[in-house]
Tab-separated table of C-alpha atoms in Angstrom:
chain	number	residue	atom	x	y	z
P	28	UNK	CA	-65.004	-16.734	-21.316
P	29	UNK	CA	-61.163	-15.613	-22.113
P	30	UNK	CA	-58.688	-18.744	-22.471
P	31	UNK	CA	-55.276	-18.509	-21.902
P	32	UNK	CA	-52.658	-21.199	-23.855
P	33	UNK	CA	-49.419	-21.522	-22.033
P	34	UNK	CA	-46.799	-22.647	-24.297
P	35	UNK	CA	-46.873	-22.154	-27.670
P	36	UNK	CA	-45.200	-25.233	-29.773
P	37	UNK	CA	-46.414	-28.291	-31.532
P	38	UNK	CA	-49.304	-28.907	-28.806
P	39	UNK	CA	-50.321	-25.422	-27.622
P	40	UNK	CA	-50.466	-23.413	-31.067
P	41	UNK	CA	-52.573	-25.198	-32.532
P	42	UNK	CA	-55.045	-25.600	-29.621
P	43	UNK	CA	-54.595	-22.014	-29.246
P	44	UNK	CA	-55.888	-20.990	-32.623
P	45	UNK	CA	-58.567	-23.856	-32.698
P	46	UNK	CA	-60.017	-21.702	-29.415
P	47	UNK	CA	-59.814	-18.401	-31.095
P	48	UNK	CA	-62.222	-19.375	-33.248
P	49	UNK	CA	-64.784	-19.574	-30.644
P	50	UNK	CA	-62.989	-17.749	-27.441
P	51	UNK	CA	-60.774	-14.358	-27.350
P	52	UNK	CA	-57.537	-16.556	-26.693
P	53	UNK	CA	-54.234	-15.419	-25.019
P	54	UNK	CA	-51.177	-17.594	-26.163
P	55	UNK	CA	-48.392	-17.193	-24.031
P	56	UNK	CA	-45.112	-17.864	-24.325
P	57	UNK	CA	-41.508	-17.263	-22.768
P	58	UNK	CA	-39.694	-17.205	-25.964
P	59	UNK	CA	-39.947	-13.619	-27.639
P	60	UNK	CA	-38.635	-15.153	-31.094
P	61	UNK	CA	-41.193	-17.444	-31.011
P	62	UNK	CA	-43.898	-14.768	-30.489
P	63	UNK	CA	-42.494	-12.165	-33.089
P	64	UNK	CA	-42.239	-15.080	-35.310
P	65	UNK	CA	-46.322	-15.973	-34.715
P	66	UNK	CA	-47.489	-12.456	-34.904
P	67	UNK	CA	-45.506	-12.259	-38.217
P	68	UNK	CA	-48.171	-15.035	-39.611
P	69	UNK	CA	-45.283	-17.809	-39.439
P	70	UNK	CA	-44.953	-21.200	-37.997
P	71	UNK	CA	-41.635	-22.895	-38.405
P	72	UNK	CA	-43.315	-26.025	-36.954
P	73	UNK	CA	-45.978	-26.089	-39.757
P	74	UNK	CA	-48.491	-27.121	-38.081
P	75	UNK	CA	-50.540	-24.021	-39.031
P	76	UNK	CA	-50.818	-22.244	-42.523
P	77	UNK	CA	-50.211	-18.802	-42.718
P	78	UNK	CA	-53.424	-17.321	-43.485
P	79	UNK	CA	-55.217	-19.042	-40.926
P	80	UNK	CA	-52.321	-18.314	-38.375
P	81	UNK	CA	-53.257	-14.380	-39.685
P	82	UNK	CA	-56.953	-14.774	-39.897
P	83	UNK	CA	-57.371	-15.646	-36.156
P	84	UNK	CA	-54.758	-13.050	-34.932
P	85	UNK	CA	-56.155	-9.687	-36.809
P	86	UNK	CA	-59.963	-11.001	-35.431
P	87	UNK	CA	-58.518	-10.492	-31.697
P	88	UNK	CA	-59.182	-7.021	-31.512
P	89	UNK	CA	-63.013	-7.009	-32.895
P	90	UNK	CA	-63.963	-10.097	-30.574
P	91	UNK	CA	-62.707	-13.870	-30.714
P	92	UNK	CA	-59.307	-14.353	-31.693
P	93	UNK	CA	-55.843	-14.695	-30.698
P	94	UNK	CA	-53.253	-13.011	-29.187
P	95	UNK	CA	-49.650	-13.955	-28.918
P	96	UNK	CA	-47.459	-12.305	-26.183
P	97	UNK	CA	-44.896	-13.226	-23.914
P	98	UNK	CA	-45.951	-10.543	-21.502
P	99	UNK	CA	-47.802	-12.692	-18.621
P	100	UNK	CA	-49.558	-9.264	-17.401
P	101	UNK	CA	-51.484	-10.004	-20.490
P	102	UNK	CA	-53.085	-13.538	-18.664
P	103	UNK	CA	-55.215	-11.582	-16.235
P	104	UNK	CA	-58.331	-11.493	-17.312
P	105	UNK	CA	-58.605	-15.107	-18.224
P	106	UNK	CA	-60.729	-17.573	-16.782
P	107	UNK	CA	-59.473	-21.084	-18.042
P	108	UNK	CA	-55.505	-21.302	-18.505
P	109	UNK	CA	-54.659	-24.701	-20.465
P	110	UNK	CA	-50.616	-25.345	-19.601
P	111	UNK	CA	-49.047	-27.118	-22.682
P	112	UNK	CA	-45.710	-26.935	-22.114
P	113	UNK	CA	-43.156	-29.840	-22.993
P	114	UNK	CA	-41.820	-32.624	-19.787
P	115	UNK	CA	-38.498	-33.936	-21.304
P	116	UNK	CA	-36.349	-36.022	-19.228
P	117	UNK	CA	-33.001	-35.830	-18.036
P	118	UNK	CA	-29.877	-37.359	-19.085
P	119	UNK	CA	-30.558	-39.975	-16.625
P	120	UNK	CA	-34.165	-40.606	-17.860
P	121	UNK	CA	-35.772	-39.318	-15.177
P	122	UNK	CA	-38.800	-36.340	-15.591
P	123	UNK	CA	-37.977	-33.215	-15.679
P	124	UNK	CA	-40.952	-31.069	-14.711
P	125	UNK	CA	-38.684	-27.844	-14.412
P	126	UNK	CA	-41.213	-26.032	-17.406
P	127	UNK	CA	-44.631	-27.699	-15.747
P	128	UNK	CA	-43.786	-25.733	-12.531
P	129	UNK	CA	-42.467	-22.323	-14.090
P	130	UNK	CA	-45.554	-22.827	-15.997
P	131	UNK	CA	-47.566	-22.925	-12.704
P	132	UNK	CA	-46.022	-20.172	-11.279
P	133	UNK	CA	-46.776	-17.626	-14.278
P	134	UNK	CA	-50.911	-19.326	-14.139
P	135	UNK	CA	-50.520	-18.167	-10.280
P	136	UNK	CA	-50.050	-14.530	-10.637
P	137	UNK	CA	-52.618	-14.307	-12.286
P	138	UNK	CA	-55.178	-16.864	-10.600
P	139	UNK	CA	-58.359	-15.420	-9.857
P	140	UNK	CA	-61.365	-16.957	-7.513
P	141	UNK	CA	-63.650	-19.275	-9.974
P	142	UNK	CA	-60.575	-19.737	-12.704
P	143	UNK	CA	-59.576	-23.167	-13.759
P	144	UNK	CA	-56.430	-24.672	-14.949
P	145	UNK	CA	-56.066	-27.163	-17.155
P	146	UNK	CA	-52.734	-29.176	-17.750
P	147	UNK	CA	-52.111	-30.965	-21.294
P	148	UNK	CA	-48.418	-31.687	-20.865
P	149	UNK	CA	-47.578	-35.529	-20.558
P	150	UNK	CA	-47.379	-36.941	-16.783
P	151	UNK	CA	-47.137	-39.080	-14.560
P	152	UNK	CA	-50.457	-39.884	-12.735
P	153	UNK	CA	-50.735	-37.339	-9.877
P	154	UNK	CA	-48.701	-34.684	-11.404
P	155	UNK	CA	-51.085	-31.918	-11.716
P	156	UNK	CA	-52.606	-32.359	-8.052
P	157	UNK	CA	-49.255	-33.226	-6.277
P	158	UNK	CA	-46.768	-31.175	-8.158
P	159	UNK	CA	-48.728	-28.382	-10.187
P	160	UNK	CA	-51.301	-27.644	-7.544
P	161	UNK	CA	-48.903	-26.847	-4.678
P	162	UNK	CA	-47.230	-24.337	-6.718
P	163	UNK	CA	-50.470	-22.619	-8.393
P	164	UNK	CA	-51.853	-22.253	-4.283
P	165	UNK	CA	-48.442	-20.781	-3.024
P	166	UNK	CA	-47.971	-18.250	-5.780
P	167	UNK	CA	-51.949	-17.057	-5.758
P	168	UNK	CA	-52.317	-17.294	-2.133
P	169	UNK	CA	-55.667	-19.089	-3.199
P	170	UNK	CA	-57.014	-22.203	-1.984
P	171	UNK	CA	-57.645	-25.748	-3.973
P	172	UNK	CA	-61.039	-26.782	-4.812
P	173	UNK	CA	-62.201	-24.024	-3.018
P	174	UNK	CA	-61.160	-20.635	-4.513
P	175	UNK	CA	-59.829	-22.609	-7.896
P	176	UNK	CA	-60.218	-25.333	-10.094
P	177	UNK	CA	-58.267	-27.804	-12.081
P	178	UNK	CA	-57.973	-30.225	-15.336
P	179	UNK	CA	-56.115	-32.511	-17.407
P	180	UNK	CA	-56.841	-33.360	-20.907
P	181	UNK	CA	-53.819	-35.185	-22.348
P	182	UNK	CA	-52.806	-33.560	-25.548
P	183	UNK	CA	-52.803	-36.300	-28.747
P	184	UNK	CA	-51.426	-34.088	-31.036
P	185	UNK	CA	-49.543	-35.978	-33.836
P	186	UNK	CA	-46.684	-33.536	-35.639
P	187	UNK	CA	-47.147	-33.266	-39.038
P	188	UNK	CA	-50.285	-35.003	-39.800
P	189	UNK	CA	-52.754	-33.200	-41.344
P	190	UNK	CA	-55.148	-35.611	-41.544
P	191	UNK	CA	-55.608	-36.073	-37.592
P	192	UNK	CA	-55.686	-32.220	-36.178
P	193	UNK	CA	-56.310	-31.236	-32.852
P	194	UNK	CA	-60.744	-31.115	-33.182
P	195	UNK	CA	-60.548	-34.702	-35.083
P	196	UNK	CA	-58.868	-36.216	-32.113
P	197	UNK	CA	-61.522	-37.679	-29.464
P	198	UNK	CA	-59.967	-35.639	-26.133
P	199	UNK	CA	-60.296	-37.102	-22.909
P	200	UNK	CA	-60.831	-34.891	-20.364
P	201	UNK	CA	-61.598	-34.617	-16.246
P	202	UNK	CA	-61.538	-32.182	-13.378
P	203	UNK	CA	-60.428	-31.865	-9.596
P	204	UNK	CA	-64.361	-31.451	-8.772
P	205	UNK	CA	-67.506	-33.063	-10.328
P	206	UNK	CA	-68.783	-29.425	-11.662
P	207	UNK	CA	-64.831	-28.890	-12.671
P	208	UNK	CA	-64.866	-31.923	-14.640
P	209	UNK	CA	-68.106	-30.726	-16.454
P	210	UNK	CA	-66.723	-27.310	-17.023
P	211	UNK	CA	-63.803	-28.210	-18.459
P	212	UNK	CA	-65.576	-31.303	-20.904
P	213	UNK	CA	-67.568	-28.845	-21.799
P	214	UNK	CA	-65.024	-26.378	-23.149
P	215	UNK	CA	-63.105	-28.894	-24.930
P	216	UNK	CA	-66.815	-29.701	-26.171
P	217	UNK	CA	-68.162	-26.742	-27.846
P	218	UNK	CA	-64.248	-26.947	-30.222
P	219	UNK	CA	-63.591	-30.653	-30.680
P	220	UNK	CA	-65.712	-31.821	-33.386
P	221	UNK	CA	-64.509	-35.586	-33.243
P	222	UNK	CA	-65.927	-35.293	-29.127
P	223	UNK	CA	-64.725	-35.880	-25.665
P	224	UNK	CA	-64.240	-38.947	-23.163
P	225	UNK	CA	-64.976	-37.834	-19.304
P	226	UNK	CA	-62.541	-39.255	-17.094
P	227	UNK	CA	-63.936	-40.092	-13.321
P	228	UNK	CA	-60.797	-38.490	-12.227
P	229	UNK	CA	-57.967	-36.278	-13.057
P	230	UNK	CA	-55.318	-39.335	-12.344
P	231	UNK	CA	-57.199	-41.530	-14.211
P	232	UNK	CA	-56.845	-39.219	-17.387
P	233	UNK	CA	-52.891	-38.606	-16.640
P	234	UNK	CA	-52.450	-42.925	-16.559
P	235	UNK	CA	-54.288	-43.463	-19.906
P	236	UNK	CA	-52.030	-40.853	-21.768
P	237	UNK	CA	-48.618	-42.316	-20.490
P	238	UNK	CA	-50.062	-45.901	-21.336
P	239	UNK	CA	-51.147	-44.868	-24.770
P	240	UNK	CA	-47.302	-44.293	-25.699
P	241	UNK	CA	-46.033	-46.905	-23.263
P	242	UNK	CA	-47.997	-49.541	-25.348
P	243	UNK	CA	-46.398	-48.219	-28.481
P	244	UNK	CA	-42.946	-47.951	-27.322
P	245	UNK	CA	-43.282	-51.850	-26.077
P	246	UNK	CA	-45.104	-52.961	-29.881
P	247	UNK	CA	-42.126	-50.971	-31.478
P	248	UNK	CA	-39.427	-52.504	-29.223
P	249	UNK	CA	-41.001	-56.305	-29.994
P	250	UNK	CA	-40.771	-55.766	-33.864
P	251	UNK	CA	-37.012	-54.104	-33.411
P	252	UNK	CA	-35.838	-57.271	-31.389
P	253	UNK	CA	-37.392	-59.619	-34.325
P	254	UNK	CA	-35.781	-57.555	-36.427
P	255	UNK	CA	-32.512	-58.434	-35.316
P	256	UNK	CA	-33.405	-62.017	-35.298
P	257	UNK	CA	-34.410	-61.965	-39.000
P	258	UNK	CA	-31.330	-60.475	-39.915
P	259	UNK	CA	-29.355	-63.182	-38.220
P	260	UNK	CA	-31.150	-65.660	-40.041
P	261	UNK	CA	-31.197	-63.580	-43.546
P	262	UNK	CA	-34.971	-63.285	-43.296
P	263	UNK	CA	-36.321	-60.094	-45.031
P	264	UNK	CA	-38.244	-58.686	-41.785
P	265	UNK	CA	-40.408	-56.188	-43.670
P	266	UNK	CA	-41.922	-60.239	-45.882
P	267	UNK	CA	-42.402	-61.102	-42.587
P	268	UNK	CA	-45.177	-58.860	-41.211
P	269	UNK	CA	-46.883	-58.600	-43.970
P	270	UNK	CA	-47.475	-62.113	-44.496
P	271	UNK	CA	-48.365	-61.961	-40.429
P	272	UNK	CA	-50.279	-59.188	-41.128
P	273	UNK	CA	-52.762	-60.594	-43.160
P	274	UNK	CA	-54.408	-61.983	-39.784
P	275	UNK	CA	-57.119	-59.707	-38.362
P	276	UNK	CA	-56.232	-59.226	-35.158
P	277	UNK	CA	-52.418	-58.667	-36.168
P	278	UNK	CA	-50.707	-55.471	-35.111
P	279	UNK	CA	-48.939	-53.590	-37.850
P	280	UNK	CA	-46.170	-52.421	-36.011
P	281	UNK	CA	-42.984	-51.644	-37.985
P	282	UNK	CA	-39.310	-51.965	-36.705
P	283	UNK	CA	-37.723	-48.318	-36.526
P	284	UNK	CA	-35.735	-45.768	-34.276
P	285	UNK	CA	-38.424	-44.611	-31.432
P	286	UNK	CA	-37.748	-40.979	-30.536
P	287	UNK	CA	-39.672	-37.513	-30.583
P	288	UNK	CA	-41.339	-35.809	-27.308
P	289	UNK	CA	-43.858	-38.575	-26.570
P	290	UNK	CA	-42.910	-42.239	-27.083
P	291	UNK	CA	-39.571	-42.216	-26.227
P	292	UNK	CA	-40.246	-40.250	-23.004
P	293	UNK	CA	-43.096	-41.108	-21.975
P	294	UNK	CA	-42.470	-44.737	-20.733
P	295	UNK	CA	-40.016	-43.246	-18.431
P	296	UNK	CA	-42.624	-41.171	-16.768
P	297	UNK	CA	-44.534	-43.859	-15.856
P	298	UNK	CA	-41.742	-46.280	-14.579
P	299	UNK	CA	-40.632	-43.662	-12.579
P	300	UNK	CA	-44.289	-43.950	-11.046
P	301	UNK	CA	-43.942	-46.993	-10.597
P	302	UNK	CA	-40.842	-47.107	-9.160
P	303	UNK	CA	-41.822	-45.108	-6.125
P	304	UNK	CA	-44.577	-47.203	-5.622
P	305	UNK	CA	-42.169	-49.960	-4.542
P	306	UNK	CA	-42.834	-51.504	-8.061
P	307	UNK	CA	-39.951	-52.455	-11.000
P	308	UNK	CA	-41.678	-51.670	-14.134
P	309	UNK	CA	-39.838	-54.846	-16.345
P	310	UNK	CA	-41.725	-55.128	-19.716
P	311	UNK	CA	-41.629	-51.217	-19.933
P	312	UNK	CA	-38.180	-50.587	-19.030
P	313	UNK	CA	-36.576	-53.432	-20.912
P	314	UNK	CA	-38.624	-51.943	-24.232
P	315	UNK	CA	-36.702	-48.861	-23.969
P	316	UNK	CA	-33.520	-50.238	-23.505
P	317	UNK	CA	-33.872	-52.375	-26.488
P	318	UNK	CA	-35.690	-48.949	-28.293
P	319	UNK	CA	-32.409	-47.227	-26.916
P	320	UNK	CA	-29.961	-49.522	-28.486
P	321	UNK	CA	-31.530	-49.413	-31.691
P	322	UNK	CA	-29.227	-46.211	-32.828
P	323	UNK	CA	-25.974	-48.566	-32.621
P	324	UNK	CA	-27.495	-51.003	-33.703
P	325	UNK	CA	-28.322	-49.497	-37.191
P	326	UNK	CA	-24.706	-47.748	-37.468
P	327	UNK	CA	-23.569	-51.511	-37.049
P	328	UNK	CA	-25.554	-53.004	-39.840
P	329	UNK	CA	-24.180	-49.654	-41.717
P	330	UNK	CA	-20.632	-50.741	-41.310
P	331	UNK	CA	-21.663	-54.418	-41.551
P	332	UNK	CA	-22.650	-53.782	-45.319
P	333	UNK	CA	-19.605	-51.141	-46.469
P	334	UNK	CA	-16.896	-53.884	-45.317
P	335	UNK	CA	-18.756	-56.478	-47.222
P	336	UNK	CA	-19.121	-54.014	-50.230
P	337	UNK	CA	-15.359	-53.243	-50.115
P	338	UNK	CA	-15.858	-49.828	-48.920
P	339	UNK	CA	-12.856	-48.666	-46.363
P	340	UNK	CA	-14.856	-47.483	-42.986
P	341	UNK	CA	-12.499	-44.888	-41.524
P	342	UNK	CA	-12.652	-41.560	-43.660
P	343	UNK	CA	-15.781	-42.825	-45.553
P	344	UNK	CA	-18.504	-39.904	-46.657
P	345	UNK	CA	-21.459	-41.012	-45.719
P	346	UNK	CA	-24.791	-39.036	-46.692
P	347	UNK	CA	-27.839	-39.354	-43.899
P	348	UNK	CA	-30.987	-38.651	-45.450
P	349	UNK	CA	-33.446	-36.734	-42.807
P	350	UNK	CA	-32.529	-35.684	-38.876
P	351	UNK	CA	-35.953	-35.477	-37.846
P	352	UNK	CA	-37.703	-37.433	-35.972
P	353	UNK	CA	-40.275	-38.487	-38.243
P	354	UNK	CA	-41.443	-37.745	-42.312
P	355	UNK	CA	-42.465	-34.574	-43.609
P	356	UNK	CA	-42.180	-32.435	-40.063
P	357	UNK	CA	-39.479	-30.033	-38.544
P	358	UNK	CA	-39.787	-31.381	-35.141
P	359	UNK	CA	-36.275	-32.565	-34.189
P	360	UNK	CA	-37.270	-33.336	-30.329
P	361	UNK	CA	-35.258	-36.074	-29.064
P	362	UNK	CA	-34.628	-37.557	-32.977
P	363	UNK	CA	-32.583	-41.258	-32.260
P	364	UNK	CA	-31.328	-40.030	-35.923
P	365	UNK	CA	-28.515	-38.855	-33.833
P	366	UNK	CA	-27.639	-42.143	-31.902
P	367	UNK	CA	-27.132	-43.508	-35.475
P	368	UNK	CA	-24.422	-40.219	-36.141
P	369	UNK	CA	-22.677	-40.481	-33.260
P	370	UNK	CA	-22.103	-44.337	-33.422
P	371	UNK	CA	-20.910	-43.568	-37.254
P	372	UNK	CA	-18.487	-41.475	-36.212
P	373	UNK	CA	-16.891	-43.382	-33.691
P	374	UNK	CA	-16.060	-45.856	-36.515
P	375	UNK	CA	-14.132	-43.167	-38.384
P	376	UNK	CA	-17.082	-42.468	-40.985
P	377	UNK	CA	-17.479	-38.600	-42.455
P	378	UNK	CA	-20.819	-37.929	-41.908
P	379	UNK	CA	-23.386	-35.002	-43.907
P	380	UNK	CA	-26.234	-34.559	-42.734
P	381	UNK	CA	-29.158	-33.330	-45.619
P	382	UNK	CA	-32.795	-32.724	-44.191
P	383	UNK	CA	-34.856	-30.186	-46.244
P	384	UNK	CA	-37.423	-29.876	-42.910
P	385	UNK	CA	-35.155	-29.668	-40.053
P	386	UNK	CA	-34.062	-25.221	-39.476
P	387	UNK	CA	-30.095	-26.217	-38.984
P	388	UNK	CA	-29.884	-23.260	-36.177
P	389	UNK	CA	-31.801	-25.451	-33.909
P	390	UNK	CA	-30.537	-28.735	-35.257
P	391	UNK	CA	-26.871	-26.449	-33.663
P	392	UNK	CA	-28.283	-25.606	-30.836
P	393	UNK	CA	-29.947	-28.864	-29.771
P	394	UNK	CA	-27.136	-31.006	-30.806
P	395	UNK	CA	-24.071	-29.147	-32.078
P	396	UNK	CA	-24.366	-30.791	-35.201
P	397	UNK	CA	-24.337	-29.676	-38.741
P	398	UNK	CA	-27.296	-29.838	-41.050
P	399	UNK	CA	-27.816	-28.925	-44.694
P	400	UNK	CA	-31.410	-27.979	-46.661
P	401	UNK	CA	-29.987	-28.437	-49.854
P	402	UNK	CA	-28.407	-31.462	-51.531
P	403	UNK	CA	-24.969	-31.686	-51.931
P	404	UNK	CA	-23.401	-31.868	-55.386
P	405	UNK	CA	-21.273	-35.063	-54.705
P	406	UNK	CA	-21.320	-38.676	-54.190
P	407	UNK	CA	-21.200	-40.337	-51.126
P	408	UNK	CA	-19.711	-44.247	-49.883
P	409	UNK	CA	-22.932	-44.928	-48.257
P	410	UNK	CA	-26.451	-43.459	-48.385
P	411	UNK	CA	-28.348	-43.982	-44.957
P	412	UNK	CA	-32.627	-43.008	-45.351
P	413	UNK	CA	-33.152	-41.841	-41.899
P	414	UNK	CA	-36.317	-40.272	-42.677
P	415	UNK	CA	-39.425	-40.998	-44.841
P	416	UNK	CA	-39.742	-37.885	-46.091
P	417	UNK	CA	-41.522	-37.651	-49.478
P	418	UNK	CA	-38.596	-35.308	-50.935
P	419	UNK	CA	-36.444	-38.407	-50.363
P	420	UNK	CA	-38.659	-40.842	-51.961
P	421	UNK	CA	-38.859	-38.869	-55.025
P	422	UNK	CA	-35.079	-38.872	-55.032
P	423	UNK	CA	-32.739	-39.974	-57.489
P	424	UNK	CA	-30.116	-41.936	-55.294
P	425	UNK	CA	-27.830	-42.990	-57.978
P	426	UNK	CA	-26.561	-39.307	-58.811
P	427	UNK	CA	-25.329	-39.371	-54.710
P	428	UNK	CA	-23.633	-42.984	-55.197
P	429	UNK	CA	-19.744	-43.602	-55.765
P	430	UNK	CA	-19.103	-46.828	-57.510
P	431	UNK	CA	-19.185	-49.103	-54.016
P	432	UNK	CA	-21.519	-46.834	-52.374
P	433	UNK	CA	-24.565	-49.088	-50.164
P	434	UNK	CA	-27.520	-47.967	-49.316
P	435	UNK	CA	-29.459	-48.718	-46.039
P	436	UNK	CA	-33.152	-48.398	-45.230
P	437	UNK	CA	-34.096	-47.619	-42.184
P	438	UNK	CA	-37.400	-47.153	-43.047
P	439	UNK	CA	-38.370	-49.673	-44.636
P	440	UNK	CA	-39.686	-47.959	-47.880
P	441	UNK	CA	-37.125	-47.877	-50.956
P	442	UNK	CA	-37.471	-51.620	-51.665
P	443	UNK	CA	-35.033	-53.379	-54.003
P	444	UNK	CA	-32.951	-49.610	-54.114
P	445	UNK	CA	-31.584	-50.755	-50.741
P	446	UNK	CA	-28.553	-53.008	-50.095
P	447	UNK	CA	-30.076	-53.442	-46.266
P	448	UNK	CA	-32.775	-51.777	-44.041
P	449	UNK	CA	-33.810	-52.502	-40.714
């Protein structure tokens, strides 16, 4: 067997090097940066050290291994392709599946009688069969089910932690036929230590990874809304759930800004679903409004607490701590960090932006904003902790403050350092 990894980022690398371990791998992707980058032994994601990234890609030649390429002649000789490229939305919310089906088009040249493909990316159910399918059949000239085969094993890759990697997640997987469905189980199988879950059916496995971050997203958006009710009533939220917490069957969810590639995208994947069914998705939609609003919401509290400190709002420096979208990873995918910027600086406030993770050419690129991985030598009216990462913890916040400065906790972890948090 020869496995081919299409898309090489936070999801596919490191699938792609747990299968070179077992499999002579192909990763493929369209970005040659990315690939001289990765055959350099470097991961700006992080996800994989060095030496391992090296280990896997000088074995290629003598056997198992990998190799990284954004050549797609290279895919040929493969007989399982696993598609793992990202499905954003739009600026309307609605899925973009623009990479899924260039995706599918680069598997079909190179589709081959007995191949399968297998799609990780994050759908809606009856993506792969309605939209993927259609497009690997046109481009190979082969026929469904009959000359080919496909999957879907939802990726439940978690950036940054170390603890959870890709073979100590349980992976659910299925396929378009019964033998498929076996095939592909059996792949993920003989690399996933942790085991797999057969689903009956491939729609089945698409619905239970959009619900798995739909059920966050709505948990997240009911401890954001009592958030805001605590701090109307000067309750300290964060007393709150712990004190609940020490039920059972409570669910430590913790009020926060809900963004990356998953949760705060996923949700709409499935309403949209829904939608065409002739049904109006309520609970889920009105959870990401309220996740949605939580960016002006915190710049609010911001201001809120510099008035009542004496600081003067317009022309204020203002230091945000992290741009990421979570602690102690690079990914800045769709970070709500920016909501909170952009509603500072409608209110007049100088903001710098300090995140030792975050590469500031793609923070640019993404959102034509300037980041910093060093601290700056000055003091600042107001100190916002965006992100829990652990450099930040270990900081010393006083050096940043001016004499009025306040600090605000989004987070929820500096305690009694914090004039207000969320």
């Amino acid at each position: 067997m020869k496995i081919a990894i299409i898309g090489l980022g936070y999801v596919g690398l490191p699938l792609a090097v747990l299968m070179a371990k077992k499999y002579p791998t192909v990763g493929f992707d369209v970005k040659q940066n990315r690939i001289d980058e990765l055959n350099n032994g470097e991961d700006f994601t992080k996800e994989i050290e060095s030496t391992q990234l090296k280990e896997v890609l000088s074995s290629y030649a003598t056997g198992n291994g990998l190799l990284c390429t954004s050549n797609p002649d290279a895919l040929k000789d493969c007989n399982y392709y696993i598609v793992t490229v990202p499905t954003p939305v739009d600026k309307n919310n609605r899925p973009n599946l623009n990479a899924l089906h260039k995706a599918s088009e680069v598997v079909g040249k190179s589709l081959k009688k007995g191949d399968i493909v297998i799609y990780e990316s994050t759908v809606y159910p009856g993506v792969t069969e309605d939209e993927c399918v259609p497009v690997l059949e046109r481009v190979s000239g082969l026929t469904f089910n009959v000359d080919f085969f496909a999957g879907y094993s939802p990726e439940r890759i978690n950036p940054g932690d170390k603890l959870h990697t890709v073979e100590k997640i349980i992976k659910v997987t299925s396929g378009s036929t019964p033998q498929a469905a076996i095939k592909v189980d059996n792949l993920y199988k003989s690399v996933i230590t942790a085991g797999t879950h057969m689903a009956p059916s491939i729609k089945v496995a698409e619905a239970a990874k959009v619900i798995e971050n739909s059920q966050r997203d709505i948990n997240i958006a009911f401890v954001n809304e009592l958030s805001k009710i605590f701090n109307l009533l000067d309750i300290n939220t964060s007393d709150v759930l712990e004190a609940a917490g020490t039920k059972w069957n409570f669910l430590p969810f913790k009020p926060g800004l809900v963004g990356g590639h998953c949760i705060g995208v996923d949700p709409y994947y499935l309403a949209q679903k829904a939608q065409e069914a002739g049904y109006h998705p309520e609970i889920i939609l009105a959870g990401r409004r309220l996740n949605d609003s939580m960016g002006d919401y915190v710049a609010s509290q911001v201001v809120k607490l510099m008035i009542k400190n004496g600081v003067i709002v317009n022309g204020a420096q203002l230091l945000m701590l992290g741009i990421t979208f979570k602690e102690n990873c690079p990914d800045v995918r769709n970070t709500k960090i920016v909501d909170v910027i952009k509603a500072l600086d409608e209110y007049g406030i100088q903001v710098t932006i300090y995140d030792p993770w975050a590469t500031p050419q793609e923070v640019f690129a993404e959102y034509g904003l300037v980041t910093t991985n060093t601290l700056p030598a000055t003091t600042f009216d107001a100190l916002v902790l965006g992100v829990a990462h652990q450099e930040f913890l270990e900081l010393d916040l006083n050096m940043l403050q001016k004499e009025k400065c306040i600090v605000y906790d989004v987070k929820g972890v500096l305690g009694k350092k914090a004039h207000g948090r969320l």
